[in-house]
Coordinates of C-alpha atoms and ligand atoms in Angstrom, one line a residue:
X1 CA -39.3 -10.2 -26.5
X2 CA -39.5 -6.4 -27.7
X3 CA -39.5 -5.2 -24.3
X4 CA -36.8 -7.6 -22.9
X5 CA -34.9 -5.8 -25.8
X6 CA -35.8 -2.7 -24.7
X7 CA -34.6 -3.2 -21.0
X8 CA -31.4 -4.4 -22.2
X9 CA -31.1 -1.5 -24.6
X10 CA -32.1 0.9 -22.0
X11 CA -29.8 -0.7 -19.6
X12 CA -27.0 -0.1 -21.4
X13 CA -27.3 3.2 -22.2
X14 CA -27.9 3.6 -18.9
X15 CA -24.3 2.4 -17.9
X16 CA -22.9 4.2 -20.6
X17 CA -24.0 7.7 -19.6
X18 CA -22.7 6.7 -16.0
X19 CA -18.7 5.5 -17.0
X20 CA -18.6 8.4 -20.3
X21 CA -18.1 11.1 -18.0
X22 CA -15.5 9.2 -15.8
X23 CA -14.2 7.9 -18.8
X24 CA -13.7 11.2 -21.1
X25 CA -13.0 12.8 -17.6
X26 CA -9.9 10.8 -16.9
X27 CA -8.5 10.6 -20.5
X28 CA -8.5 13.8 -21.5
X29 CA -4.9 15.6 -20.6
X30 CA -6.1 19.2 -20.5
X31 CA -8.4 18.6 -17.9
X32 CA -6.1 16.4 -15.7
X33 CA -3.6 19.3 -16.2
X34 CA -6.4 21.7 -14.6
X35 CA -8.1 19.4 -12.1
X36 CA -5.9 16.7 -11.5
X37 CA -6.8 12.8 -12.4
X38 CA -10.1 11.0 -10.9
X39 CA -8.1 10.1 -7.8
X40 CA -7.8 13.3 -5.9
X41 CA -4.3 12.6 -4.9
X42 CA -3.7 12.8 -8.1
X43 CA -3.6 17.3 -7.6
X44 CA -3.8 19.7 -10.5
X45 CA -0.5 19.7 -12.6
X46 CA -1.2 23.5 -12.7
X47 CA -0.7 24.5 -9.3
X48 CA 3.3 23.6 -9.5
X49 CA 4.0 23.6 -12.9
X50 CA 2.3 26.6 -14.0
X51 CA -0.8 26.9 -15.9
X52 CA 1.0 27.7 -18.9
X53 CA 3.2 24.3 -18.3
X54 CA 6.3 26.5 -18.2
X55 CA 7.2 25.8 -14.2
X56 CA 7.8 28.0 -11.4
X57 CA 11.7 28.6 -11.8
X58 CA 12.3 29.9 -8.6
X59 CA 10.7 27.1 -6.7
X60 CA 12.2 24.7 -8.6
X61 CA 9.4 23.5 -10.0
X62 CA 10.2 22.3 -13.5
X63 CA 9.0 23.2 -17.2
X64 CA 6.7 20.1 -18.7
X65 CA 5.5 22.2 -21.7
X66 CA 7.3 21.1 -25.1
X67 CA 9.3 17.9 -23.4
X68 CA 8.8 14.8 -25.1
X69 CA 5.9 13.0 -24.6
X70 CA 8.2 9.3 -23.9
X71 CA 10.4 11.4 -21.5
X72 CA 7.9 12.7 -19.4
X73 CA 6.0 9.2 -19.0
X74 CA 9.1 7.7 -18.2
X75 CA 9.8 9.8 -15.4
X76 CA 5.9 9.2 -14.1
X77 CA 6.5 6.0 -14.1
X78 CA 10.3 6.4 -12.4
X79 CA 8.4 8.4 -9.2
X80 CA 5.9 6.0 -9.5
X81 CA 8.5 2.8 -8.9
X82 CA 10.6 5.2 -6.8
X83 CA 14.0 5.0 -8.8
X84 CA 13.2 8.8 -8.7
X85 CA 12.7 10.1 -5.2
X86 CA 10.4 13.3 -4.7
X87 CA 7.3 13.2 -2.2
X88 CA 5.6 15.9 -3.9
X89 CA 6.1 13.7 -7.6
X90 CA 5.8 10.6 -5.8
X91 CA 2.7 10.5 -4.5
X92 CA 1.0 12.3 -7.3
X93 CA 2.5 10.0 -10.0
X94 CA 1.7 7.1 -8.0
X95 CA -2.1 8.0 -8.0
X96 CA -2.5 8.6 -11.9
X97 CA -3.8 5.7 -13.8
X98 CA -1.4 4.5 -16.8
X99 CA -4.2 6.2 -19.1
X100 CA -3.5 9.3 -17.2
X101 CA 0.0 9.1 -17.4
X102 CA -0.3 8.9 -21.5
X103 CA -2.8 11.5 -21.6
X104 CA -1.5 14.0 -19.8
X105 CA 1.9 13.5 -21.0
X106 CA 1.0 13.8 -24.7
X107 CA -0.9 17.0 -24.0
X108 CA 2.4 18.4 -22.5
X109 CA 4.4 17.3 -25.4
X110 CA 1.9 19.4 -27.7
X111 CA 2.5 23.0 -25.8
X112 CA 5.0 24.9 -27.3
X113 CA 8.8 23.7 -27.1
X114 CA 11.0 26.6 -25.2
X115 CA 12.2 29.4 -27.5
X116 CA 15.9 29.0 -27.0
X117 CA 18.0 32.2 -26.8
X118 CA 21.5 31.1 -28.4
X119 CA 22.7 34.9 -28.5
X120 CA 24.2 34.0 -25.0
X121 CA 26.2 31.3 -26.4
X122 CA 29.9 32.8 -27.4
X123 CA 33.3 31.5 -27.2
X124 CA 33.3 29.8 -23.3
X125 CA 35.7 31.0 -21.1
X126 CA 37.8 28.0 -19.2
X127 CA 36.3 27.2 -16.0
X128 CA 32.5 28.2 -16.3
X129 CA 29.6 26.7 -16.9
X130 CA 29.2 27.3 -20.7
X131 CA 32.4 25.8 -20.8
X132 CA 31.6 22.8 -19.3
X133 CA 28.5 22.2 -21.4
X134 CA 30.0 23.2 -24.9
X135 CA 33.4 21.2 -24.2
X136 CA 33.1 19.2 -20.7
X137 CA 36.1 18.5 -18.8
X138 CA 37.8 15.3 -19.6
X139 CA 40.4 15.3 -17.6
X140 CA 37.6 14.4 -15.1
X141 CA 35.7 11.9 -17.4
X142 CA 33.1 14.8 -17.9
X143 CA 31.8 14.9 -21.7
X144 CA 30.5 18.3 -22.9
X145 CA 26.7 17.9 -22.3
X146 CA 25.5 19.2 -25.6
X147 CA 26.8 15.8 -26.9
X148 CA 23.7 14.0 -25.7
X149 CA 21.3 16.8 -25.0
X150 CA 22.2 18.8 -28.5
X151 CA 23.1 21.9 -29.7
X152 CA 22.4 24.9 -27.0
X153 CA 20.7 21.7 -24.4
X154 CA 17.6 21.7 -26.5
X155 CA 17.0 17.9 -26.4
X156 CA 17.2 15.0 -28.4
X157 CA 14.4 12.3 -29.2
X158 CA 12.3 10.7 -26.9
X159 CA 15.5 10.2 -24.0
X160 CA 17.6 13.2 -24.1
X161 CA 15.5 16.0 -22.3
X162 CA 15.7 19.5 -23.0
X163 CA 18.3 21.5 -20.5
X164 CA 17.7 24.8 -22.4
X165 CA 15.3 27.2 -20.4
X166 CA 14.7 24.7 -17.8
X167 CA 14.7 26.2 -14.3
X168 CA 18.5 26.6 -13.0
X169 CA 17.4 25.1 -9.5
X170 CA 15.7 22.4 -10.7
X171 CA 18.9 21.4 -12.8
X172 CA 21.1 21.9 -10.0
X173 CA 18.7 19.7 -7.8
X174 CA 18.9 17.0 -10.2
X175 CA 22.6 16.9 -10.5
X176 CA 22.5 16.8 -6.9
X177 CA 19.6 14.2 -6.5
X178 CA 22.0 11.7 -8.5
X179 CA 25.5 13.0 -6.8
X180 CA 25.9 11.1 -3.8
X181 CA 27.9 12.6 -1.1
X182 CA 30.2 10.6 0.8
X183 CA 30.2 10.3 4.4
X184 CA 31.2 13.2 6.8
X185 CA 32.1 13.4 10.4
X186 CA 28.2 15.0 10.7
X187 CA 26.4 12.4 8.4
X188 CA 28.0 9.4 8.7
X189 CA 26.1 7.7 6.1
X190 CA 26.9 10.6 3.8
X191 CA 23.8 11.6 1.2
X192 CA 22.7 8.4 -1.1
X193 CA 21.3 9.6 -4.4
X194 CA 17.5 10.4 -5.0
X195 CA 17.4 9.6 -8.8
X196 CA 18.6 6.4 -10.3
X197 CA 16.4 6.4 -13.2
X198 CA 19.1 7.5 -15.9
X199 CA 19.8 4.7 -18.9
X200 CA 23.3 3.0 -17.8
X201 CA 23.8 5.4 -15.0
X202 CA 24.8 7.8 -17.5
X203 CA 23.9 11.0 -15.4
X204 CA 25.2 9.3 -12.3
X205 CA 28.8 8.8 -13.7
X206 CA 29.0 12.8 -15.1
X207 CA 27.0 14.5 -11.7
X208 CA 29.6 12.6 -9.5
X209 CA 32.4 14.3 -11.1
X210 CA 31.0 17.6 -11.3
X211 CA 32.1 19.8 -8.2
X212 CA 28.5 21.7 -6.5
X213 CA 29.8 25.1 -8.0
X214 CA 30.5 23.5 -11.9
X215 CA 27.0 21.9 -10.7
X216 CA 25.6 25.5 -10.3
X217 CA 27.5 27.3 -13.1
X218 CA 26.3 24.9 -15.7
X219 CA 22.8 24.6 -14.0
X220 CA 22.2 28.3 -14.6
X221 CA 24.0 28.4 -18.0
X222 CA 21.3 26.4 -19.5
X223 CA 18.7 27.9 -17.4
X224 CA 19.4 31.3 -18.7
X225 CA 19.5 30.3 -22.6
X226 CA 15.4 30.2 -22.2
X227 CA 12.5 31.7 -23.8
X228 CA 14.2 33.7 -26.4
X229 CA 11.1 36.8 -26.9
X230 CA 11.4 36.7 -30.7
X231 CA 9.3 34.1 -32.6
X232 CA 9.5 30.1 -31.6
X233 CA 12.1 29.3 -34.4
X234 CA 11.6 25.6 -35.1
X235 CA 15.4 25.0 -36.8
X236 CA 16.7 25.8 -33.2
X237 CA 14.8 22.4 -31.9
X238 CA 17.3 20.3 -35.1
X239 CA 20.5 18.7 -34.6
X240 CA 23.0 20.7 -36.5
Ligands
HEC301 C1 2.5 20.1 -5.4 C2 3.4 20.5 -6.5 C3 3.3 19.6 -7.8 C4 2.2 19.2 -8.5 C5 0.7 19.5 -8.1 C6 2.6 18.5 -9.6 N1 4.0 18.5 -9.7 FE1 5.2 17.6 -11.0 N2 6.9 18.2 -10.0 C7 6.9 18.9 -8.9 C8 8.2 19.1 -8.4 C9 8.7 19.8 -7.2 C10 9.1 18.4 -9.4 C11 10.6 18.3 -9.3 C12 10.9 17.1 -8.5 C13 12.4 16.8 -8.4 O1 13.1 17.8 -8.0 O2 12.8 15.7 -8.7 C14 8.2 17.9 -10.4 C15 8.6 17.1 -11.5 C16 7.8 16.6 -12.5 C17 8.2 15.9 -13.6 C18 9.7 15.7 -14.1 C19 10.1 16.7 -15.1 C20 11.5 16.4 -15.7 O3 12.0 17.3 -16.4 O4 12.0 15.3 -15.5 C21 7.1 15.6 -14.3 C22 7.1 14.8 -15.6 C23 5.9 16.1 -13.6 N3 6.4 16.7 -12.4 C24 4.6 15.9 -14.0 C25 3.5 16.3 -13.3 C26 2.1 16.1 -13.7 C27 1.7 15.4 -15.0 C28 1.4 16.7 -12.7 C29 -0.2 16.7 -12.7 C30 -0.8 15.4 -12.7 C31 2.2 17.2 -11.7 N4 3.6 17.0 -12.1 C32 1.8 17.9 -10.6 C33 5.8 19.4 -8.2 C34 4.5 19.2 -8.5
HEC302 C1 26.1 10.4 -22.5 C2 24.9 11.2 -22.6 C3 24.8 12.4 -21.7 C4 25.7 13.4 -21.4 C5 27.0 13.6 -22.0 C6 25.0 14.3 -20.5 N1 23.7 13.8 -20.2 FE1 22.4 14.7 -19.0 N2 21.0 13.2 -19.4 C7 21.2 12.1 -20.2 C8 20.1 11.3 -20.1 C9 19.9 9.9 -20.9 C10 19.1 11.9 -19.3 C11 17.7 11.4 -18.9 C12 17.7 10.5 -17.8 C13 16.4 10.0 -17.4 O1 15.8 9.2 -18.2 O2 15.8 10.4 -16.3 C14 19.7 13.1 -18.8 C15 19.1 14.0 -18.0 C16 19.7 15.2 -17.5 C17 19.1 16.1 -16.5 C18 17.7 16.0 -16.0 C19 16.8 16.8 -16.8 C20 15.4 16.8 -16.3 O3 14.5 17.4 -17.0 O4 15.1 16.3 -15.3 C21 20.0 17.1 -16.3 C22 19.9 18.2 -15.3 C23 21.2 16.8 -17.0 N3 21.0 15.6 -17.8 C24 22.3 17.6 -17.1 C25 23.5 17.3 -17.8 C26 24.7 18.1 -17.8 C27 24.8 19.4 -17.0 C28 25.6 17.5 -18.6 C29 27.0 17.9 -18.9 C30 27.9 18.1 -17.7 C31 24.9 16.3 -19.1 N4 23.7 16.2 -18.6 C32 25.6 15.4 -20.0 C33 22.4 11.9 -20.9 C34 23.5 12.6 -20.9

């Protein structure tokens, strides 16, 4: 009786050191960020996005550190469905557990949030991209974009991402990944869009209307108000 206890008891503890490892392994967000999930496929966050989660701006690869936890799961779980089209994204998202997804997600939302740099931000000129983003153009339909993403692009809530210090050529791309381009004499079939993950085709509507060089001024407008090098000031990241 003692020693059928014992087995069982032994057993257990036995399968418990074997899945605690796997288990703390795949749950914990730092060390997903490092070494990527379980599943290989799953690579190292760090090697695109930068070990200190703020992106490689020149490739394009995007800042994670300080976006909100609900934002970034959703778009894990838009490459994962493909409603967001990347192969890099895609095939990494699609090999992260759900747990992972959370984990790593929430770990991102906890770096700090970018440092925005609203000294740049004066009176807008007509016709460039600070324009464009303070008042939008609506003679074309185009709303200023600090209406949803707030004051200076830094983000609202869980859905409204942070433009604000985000790489300028990962903003253009996304303009461009939900711009479709209509046919041509070369490409018949013209350029459907890459991302259709945006609420109501919100994005969709206002990247359509944009011309590629508001598409660039605006991208880099945003870009540039980033990482401000005095201190992280916290009523910067309020609406107004
Ligand atoms: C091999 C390079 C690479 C690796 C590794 C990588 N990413 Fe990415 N990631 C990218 C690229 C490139 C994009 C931009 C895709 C696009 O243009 O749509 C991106 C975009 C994202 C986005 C969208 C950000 C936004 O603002 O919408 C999230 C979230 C993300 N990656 C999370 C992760 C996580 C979490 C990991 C680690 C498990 C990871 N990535 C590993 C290259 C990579
Ligand atoms: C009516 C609200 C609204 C307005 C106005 C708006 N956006 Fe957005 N934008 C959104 C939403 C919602 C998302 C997130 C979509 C998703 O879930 O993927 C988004 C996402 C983005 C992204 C992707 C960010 C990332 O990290 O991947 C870019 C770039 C962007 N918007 C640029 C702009 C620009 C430039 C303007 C002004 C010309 C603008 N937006 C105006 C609602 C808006």
């Amino acid at each position: 009786m003692t020693s059928t206890l014992f087995i069982r008891t032994s057993k257990y503890i036995a399968y418990l050191c074997m899945i605690m490892p796997t288990l703390s392994f795949a749950l914990d967000g730092e060390t997903i960020m490092v070494h990527g999930g379980a599943n290989p496929a799953a690579m190292p966050c760090i090697s695109c996005h930068a070990p200190d989660g703020k992106g490689m701006p020149s490739a394009g690869f995007p800042r994670l550190a300080g976006l909100p936890a609900a934002y970034i799961e959703k778009q894990l779980y838009d490459f994962k469905s493909g409603s967001r089209k990347n192969p890099l994204m895609q095939g990494i998202s699609s090999a992260l557990t759900n747990e992972e997804i959370i984990a790593v997600a929430n770990a991102y939302s906890k770096r700090p949030k970018v440092n925005v740099n609203t000294k740049q931000t004066g009176l807008p000129v007509p016709g460039t991209g600070a324009w464009i983003a303070l008042r939008g153009e609506w003679s074309k339909n185009i709303p200023e974009c600090t209406l949803c993403h707030g004051p200076d692009g830094v983000g609202v809530g869980d859905s409204f991402p942070p433009l604000a210090g985000q790489s300028p050529l990962y903003l253009e791309n996304q303009l461009k990944a939900w711009k479709a381009e209509k046919p041509t004499a070369a490409n018949k079939k013209g350029v459907p869009p890459t991302r259709s993950n945006d609420p109501n085709g919100l994005m969709q509507h206002i990247a359509a209307s944009l011309t590629d060089a508001q598409i660039k001024a605006v991208s880099e407008y945003f870009g540039n108000l980033g990482d401000a090098t005095e201190p992280f000031d916290e009523s910067q990241h309020r609406l107004r």
